[in-house]
mmCIF file of C-alpha atoms in Angstrom:
data_model
loop_
_atom_site.group_PDB
_atom_site.id
_atom_site.type_symbol
_atom_site.label_atom_id
_atom_site.label_comp_id
_atom_site.label_asym_id
_atom_site.label_seq_id
_atom_site.Cartn_x
_atom_site.Cartn_y
_atom_site.Cartn_z
ATOM 1 C CA MET A 1271 23.823 -11.916 -9.868
ATOM 2 C CA SER A 1272 24.234 -8.681 -11.822
ATOM 3 C CA ARG A 1273 26.440 -8.799 -14.940
ATOM 4 C CA GLY A 1274 28.904 -6.288 -13.536
ATOM 5 C CA ARG A 1275 29.412 -8.179 -10.275
ATOM 6 C CA ALA A 1276 29.715 -11.485 -12.132
ATOM 7 C CA VAL A 1277 32.439 -10.034 -14.375
ATOM 8 C CA LYS A 1278 34.254 -8.569 -11.368
ATOM 9 C CA LEU A 1279 34.124 -11.902 -9.533
ATOM 10 C CA GLY A 1280 35.371 -13.696 -12.646
ATOM 11 C CA VAL A 1281 38.274 -11.287 -13.032
ATOM 12 C CA THR A 1282 39.156 -11.802 -9.368
ATOM 13 C CA LEU A 1283 39.262 -15.582 -9.802
ATOM 14 C CA CYS A 1284 41.307 -15.338 -12.993
ATOM 15 C CA MET A 1285 43.827 -13.102 -11.252
ATOM 16 C CA MET A 1286 44.062 -15.601 -8.401
ATOM 17 C CA PHE A 1287 44.937 -18.438 -10.743
ATOM 18 C CA GLY A 1288 47.240 -16.229 -12.788
ATOM 19 C CA LEU A 1289 49.246 -15.322 -9.702
ATOM 20 C CA ALA A 1290 50.149 -18.913 -8.946
ATOM 21 C CA GLY A 1291 53.924 -19.216 -9.030
ATOM 22 C CA CYS A 1292 54.561 -15.460 -9.286
ATOM 23 C CA GLY A 1293 56.974 -13.503 -7.070
ATOM 24 C CA PRO A 1294 57.440 -13.351 -3.304
ATOM 25 C CA ASP A 1295 54.221 -11.337 -2.748
ATOM 26 C CA LYS A 1296 51.983 -13.920 -4.363
ATOM 27 C CA ASP A 1297 50.597 -15.230 -1.060
ATOM 28 C CA LYS A 1298 49.534 -11.763 0.068
ATOM 29 C CA GLN A 1299 48.032 -10.924 -3.313
ATOM 30 C CA ILE A 1300 46.133 -14.187 -3.393
ATOM 31 C CA ALA A 1301 44.878 -13.575 0.145
ATOM 32 C CA ASP A 1302 43.739 -10.070 -0.817
ATOM 33 C CA LEU A 1303 41.934 -11.384 -3.885
ATOM 34 C CA MET A 1304 40.267 -14.122 -1.877
ATOM 35 C CA ALA A 1305 39.103 -11.535 0.660
ATOM 36 C CA GLU A 1306 37.705 -9.417 -2.175
ATOM 37 C CA ARG A 1307 35.969 -12.479 -3.604
ATOM 38 C CA ASP A 1308 34.431 -13.261 -0.220
ATOM 39 C CA GLY A 1309 33.276 -9.655 0.106
ATOM 40 C CA LEU A 1310 31.581 -9.812 -3.285
ATOM 41 C CA ARG A 1311 29.857 -13.046 -2.369
ATOM 42 C CA LYS A 1312 28.621 -11.496 0.878
ATOM 43 C CA ASP A 1313 27.302 -8.444 -0.992
ATOM 44 C CA LEU A 1314 25.419 -10.705 -3.389
ATOM 45 C CA ALA A 1315 23.981 -12.763 -0.529
ATOM 46 C CA ASP A 1316 22.857 -9.584 1.266
ATOM 47 C CA ARG A 1317 21.185 -8.304 -1.896
ATOM 48 C CA ASP A 1318 19.360 -11.601 -2.406
ATOM 49 C CA ARG A 1319 18.171 -11.530 1.220
ATOM 50 C CA LEU A 1320 16.865 -7.960 0.886
ATOM 51 C CA MET A 1321 15.011 -8.870 -2.307
ATOM 52 C CA ALA A 1322 13.446 -11.894 -0.612
ATOM 53 C CA ASP A 1323 12.363 -9.730 2.345
ATOM 54 C CA ALA A 1324 10.829 -7.139 0.007
ATOM 55 C CA ASN A 1325 8.936 -9.834 -1.903
ATOM 56 C CA GLN A 1326 7.623 -11.273 1.366
ATOM 57 C CA ARG A 1327 6.374 -7.854 2.519
ATOM 58 C CA GLU A 1328 4.641 -7.345 -0.828
ATOM 59 C CA ASP A 1329 2.954 -10.749 -0.545
ATOM 60 C CA ASP A 1330 1.833 -9.927 3.008
ATOM 61 C CA ALA A 1331 0.385 -6.600 1.844
ATOM 62 C CA GLN A 1332 -1.554 -8.277 -0.970
ATOM 63 C CA ARG A 1333 -3.011 -10.850 1.423
ATOM 64 C CA THR A 1334 -4.079 -8.093 3.812
ATOM 65 C CA ILE A 1335 -5.811 -6.157 1.034
ATOM 66 C CA LEU A 1336 -7.580 -9.269 -0.261
ATOM 67 C CA SER A 1337 -8.732 -10.094 3.256
ATOM 68 C CA LEU A 1338 -10.147 -6.594 3.674
ATOM 69 C CA ARG A 1339 -11.973 -6.827 0.370
ATOM 70 C CA ASP A 1340 -13.554 -10.075 1.512
ATOM 71 C CA GLN A 1341 -14.822 -8.252 4.612
ATOM 72 C CA LEU A 1342 -16.379 -5.397 2.633
ATOM 73 C CA ASP A 1343 -19.578 -7.378 2.077
ATOM 74 C CA ALA A 1344 -20.034 -7.831 5.826
ATOM 75 C CA ALA A 1345 -19.419 -4.136 6.434
ATOM 76 C CA ARG A 1346 -21.898 -3.137 3.715
ATOM 77 C CA LYS A 1347 -24.486 -5.478 5.208
ATOM 78 C CA GLU A 1348 -23.957 -3.832 8.588
ATOM 79 C CA LEU A 1349 -24.422 -0.422 6.987
ATOM 80 C CA ASP A 1350 -27.667 -1.501 5.366
ATOM 81 C CA GLU A 1351 -28.984 -2.876 8.648
ATOM 82 C CA ARG A 1352 -28.250 0.418 10.407
ATOM 83 C CA GLY A 1353 -29.787 2.571 7.704
ATOM 84 C CA SER A 1354 -28.921 4.038 4.344
ATOM 85 C CA GLU A 1355 -26.183 6.224 5.847
ATOM 86 C CA ALA A 1356 -24.937 5.247 9.273
ATOM 87 C CA GLU A 1357 -23.455 8.026 11.372
ATOM 88 C CA GLY A 1358 -19.828 7.772 12.418
ATOM 89 C CA TRP A 1359 -17.580 4.765 12.642
ATOM 90 C CA ILE A 1360 -18.965 1.230 12.575
ATOM 91 C CA GLY A 1361 -17.225 -1.354 14.734
ATOM 92 C CA MET A 1362 -16.562 -4.770 13.204
ATOM 93 C CA PRO A 1363 -14.433 -7.699 14.437
ATOM 94 C CA GLY A 1364 -10.837 -6.600 13.929
ATOM 95 C CA PHE A 1365 -11.528 -3.172 12.459
ATOM 96 C CA ASP A 1366 -13.653 -0.029 12.443
ATOM 97 C CA MET A 1367 -14.869 1.640 9.261
ATOM 98 C CA ILE A 1368 -16.615 4.755 8.051
ATOM 99 C CA SER A 1369 -18.063 5.491 4.610
ATOM 100 C CA ILE A 1370 -18.213 8.984 3.083
ATOM 101 C CA GLN A 1371 -20.251 9.765 -0.033
ATOM 102 C CA GLY A 1372 -18.148 10.745 -3.018
ATOM 103 C CA GLU A 1373 -20.050 14.008 -3.572
ATOM 104 C CA VAL A 1374 -18.954 15.227 -0.135
ATOM 105 C CA LEU A 1375 -15.318 15.005 -1.177
ATOM 106 C CA PHE A 1376 -15.116 15.295 -4.971
ATOM 107 C CA ASP A 1377 -16.878 16.812 -7.947
ATOM 108 C CA SER A 1378 -18.113 14.376 -10.596
ATOM 109 C CA GLY A 1379 -15.251 12.674 -12.424
ATOM 110 C CA LYS A 1380 -12.623 14.575 -10.422
ATOM 111 C CA ALA A 1381 -9.921 13.500 -7.985
ATOM 112 C CA THR A 1382 -9.248 16.961 -6.542
ATOM 113 C CA LEU A 1383 -10.814 17.624 -3.147
ATOM 114 C CA ARG A 1384 -13.768 19.995 -3.028
ATOM 115 C CA SER A 1385 -13.330 23.161 -1.006
ATOM 116 C CA GLY A 1386 -15.622 21.878 1.747
ATOM 117 C CA ALA A 1387 -14.038 18.429 2.005
ATOM 118 C CA SER A 1388 -11.326 19.417 4.465
ATOM 119 C CA GLY A 1389 -13.705 19.608 7.438
ATOM 120 C CA THR A 1390 -14.845 16.010 6.950
ATOM 121 C CA LEU A 1391 -11.318 14.732 6.416
ATOM 122 C CA ASP A 1392 -9.974 16.683 9.385
ATOM 123 C CA ARG A 1393 -12.479 14.921 11.648
ATOM 124 C CA ILE A 1394 -11.440 11.561 10.242
ATOM 125 C CA ALA A 1395 -7.763 12.450 10.690
ATOM 126 C CA SER A 1396 -8.470 13.352 14.309
ATOM 127 C CA ASP A 1397 -10.013 9.913 14.892
ATOM 128 C CA LEU A 1398 -7.131 8.154 13.144
ATOM 129 C CA LEU A 1399 -4.581 10.002 15.262
ATOM 130 C CA GLY A 1400 -6.582 9.576 18.460
ATOM 131 C CA ARG A 1401 -8.574 6.473 19.263
ATOM 132 C CA PHE A 1402 -7.252 4.596 16.230
ATOM 133 C CA GLY A 1403 -3.654 5.731 16.613
ATOM 134 C CA ASP A 1404 -2.328 2.174 16.864
ATOM 135 C CA ARG A 1405 -4.250 0.902 13.816
ATOM 136 C CA ASP A 1406 -3.288 0.250 10.196
ATOM 137 C CA ILE A 1407 -5.332 2.508 7.909
ATOM 138 C CA TYR A 1408 -6.775 1.617 4.498
ATOM 139 C CA VAL A 1409 -8.529 4.104 2.198
ATOM 140 C CA PHE A 1410 -10.796 2.462 -0.415
ATOM 141 C CA GLY A 1411 -11.979 4.424 -3.456
ATOM 142 C CA HIS A 1412 -15.300 3.298 -5.012
ATOM 143 C CA THR A 1413 -17.125 4.497 -8.139
ATOM 144 C CA ASP A 1414 -20.364 3.760 -9.967
ATOM 145 C CA THR A 1415 -20.488 1.971 -13.330
ATOM 146 C CA ASP A 1416 -20.749 5.078 -15.507
ATOM 147 C CA PRO A 1417 -18.052 4.807 -18.185
ATOM 148 C CA ILE A 1418 -15.244 7.355 -18.288
ATOM 149 C CA ARG A 1419 -15.768 9.684 -21.238
ATOM 150 C CA LYS A 1420 -14.494 13.210 -20.656
ATOM 151 C CA SER A 1421 -12.549 13.251 -17.398
ATOM 152 C CA GLY A 1422 -9.347 11.777 -18.834
ATOM 153 C CA TRP A 1423 -9.114 8.742 -16.570
ATOM 154 C CA LYS A 1424 -8.413 5.412 -18.233
ATOM 155 C CA ASP A 1425 -11.247 3.713 -16.336
ATOM 156 C CA ASN A 1426 -13.073 3.680 -13.000
ATOM 157 C CA TRP A 1427 -10.211 1.748 -11.418
ATOM 158 C CA GLU A 1428 -7.934 4.707 -12.063
ATOM 159 C CA LEU A 1429 -10.485 7.256 -10.863
ATOM 160 C CA GLY A 1430 -11.014 5.318 -7.625
ATOM 161 C CA ALA A 1431 -7.253 4.967 -7.152
ATOM 162 C CA GLN A 1432 -6.544 8.667 -7.649
ATOM 163 C CA ARG A 1433 -9.290 9.628 -5.218
ATOM 164 C CA ALA A 1434 -7.930 7.241 -2.593
ATOM 165 C CA LEU A 1435 -4.423 8.627 -3.153
ATOM 166 C CA THR A 1436 -5.613 12.223 -2.868
ATOM 167 C CA ILE A 1437 -7.214 11.490 0.493
ATOM 168 C CA THR A 1438 -4.247 9.445 1.697
ATOM 169 C CA ARG A 1439 -1.867 12.296 0.922
ATOM 170 C CA TYR A 1440 -4.144 14.763 2.696
ATOM 171 C CA LEU A 1441 -4.311 12.598 5.816
ATOM 172 C CA VAL A 1442 -0.519 12.317 5.863
ATOM 173 C CA THR A 1443 -0.275 16.132 5.864
ATOM 174 C CA LYS A 1444 -2.464 16.045 8.982
ATOM 175 C CA GLY A 1445 -0.060 13.759 10.811
ATOM 176 C CA VAL A 1446 -1.157 10.233 9.895
ATOM 177 C CA ASN A 1447 1.902 7.976 9.757
ATOM 178 C CA PRO A 1448 2.664 7.222 6.063
ATOM 179 C CA THR A 1449 4.003 3.771 6.996
ATOM 180 C CA LYS A 1450 0.590 2.808 8.410
ATOM 181 C CA ILE A 1451 -1.750 3.974 5.632
ATOM 182 C CA SER A 1452 -2.517 2.434 2.223
ATOM 183 C CA ALA A 1453 -4.652 3.559 -0.722
ATOM 184 C CA VAL A 1454 -6.771 0.961 -2.548
ATOM 185 C CA SER A 1455 -9.134 1.183 -5.526
ATOM 186 C CA CYS A 1456 -12.171 -1.046 -5.982
ATOM 187 C CA GLY A 1457 -13.417 0.910 -8.985
ATOM 188 C CA GLU A 1458 -17.021 -0.029 -9.754
ATOM 189 C CA HIS A 1459 -16.656 -3.631 -8.605
ATOM 190 C CA ARG A 1460 -17.730 -3.466 -4.950
ATOM 191 C CA ALA A 1461 -21.117 -1.836 -5.359
ATOM 192 C CA ARG A 1462 -23.184 -1.213 -2.234
ATOM 193 C CA ASP A 1463 -26.388 -0.725 -4.233
ATOM 194 C CA THR A 1464 -27.761 -1.129 -7.737
ATOM 195 C CA ASN A 1465 -26.275 0.938 -10.555
ATOM 196 C CA ALA A 1466 -29.592 0.880 -12.411
ATOM 197 C CA ASN A 1467 -30.774 4.220 -11.011
ATOM 198 C CA ALA A 1468 -29.359 7.548 -9.832
ATOM 199 C CA ALA A 1469 -29.932 6.908 -6.124
ATOM 200 C CA GLY A 1470 -28.064 3.610 -6.236
ATOM 201 C CA LYS A 1471 -25.179 5.113 -8.170
ATOM 202 C CA GLN A 1472 -24.887 7.895 -5.615
ATOM 203 C CA ARG A 1473 -24.515 5.366 -2.801
ATOM 204 C CA ASN A 1474 -21.885 3.466 -4.769
ATOM 205 C CA ARG A 1475 -19.732 6.572 -5.274
ATOM 206 C CA ARG A 1476 -17.983 6.648 -1.925
ATOM 207 C CA VAL A 1477 -14.714 6.480 -0.029
ATOM 208 C CA GLU A 1478 -14.372 3.988 2.819
ATOM 209 C CA PHE A 1479 -11.867 4.267 5.646
ATOM 210 C CA TYR A 1480 -10.759 1.179 7.586
ATOM 211 C CA ALA A 1481 -8.854 1.304 10.880
ATOM 212 C CA VAL A 1482 -7.568 -2.255 11.207
ATOM 213 C CA VAL A 1483 -6.105 -3.872 14.308
ATOM 214 C CA PRO A 1484 -2.561 -4.942 13.308
ATOM 215 C CA LYS A 1485 -1.857 -8.665 13.256
ATOM 216 C CA ALA A 1486 1.508 -10.039 14.333
ATOM 217 C CA GLY A 1487 3.533 -10.826 11.225
ATOM 218 C CA GLY A 1488 1.151 -8.908 8.969
ATOM 219 C CA ALA A 1489 2.150 -6.529 6.210
ATOM 220 C CA ALA A 1490 2.001 -3.343 8.237
ATOM 221 C CA GLY A 1491 3.808 -4.903 11.186
ATOM 222 C CA ALA A 1492 6.564 -6.208 8.935
ATOM 223 C CA ALA A 1493 6.957 -2.821 7.302
ATOM 224 C CA ARG A 1494 7.388 -1.124 10.678
ATOM 225 C CA GLU A 1495 9.884 -3.730 11.893
ATOM 226 C CA THR A 1496 12.100 -3.257 8.847
ATOM 227 C CA SER A 1497 11.899 0.532 8.770
ATOM 228 C CA PRO A 1498 15.057 2.440 9.796
#
């Protein structure tokens, strides 16, 4: 209960007791104060319910993200089996994914889209709006292990997050529903290849797009159900 509402409720109760034995209008005044007290209690109960709902949606979203991260290894294995760079979307149980090399979209250490990145992202947006129009979308930003020195980012987590956000915002401008898309950073911690050489680092610098079949009661479904 907020301090202001607690004080107001206390004042209301004090006034109720203070009115006992006062004047011919005391019954009406007491009734009015009791109605105000009940209204305050209802407001507090509604606020508590909304907070509980918001916390539940946040918990659902975290579980969905953790589940997707657990499935990244399977998706990477599928990529490796199909070749160093599979073409197009890869179908997996419950979702489809596509991986785009970081150099296609961003300059080194940057989170601003390169001039030629729009063509690639426009094709992805077309898929998301078309055959994956009923899916929940997740954009994962990945980096290599090179430490941040000059670019101004705090660490690779932040670089991966800003890249995922940049792409997410771009896709929304192309019509992707903002209530169905999330940006996630894995930083350097979900490497596809070794970071011991340049070729491996290049493969690790990537952005992955997941079009996930919604699950009943999941985070995205709950968000849509509670949206105005």
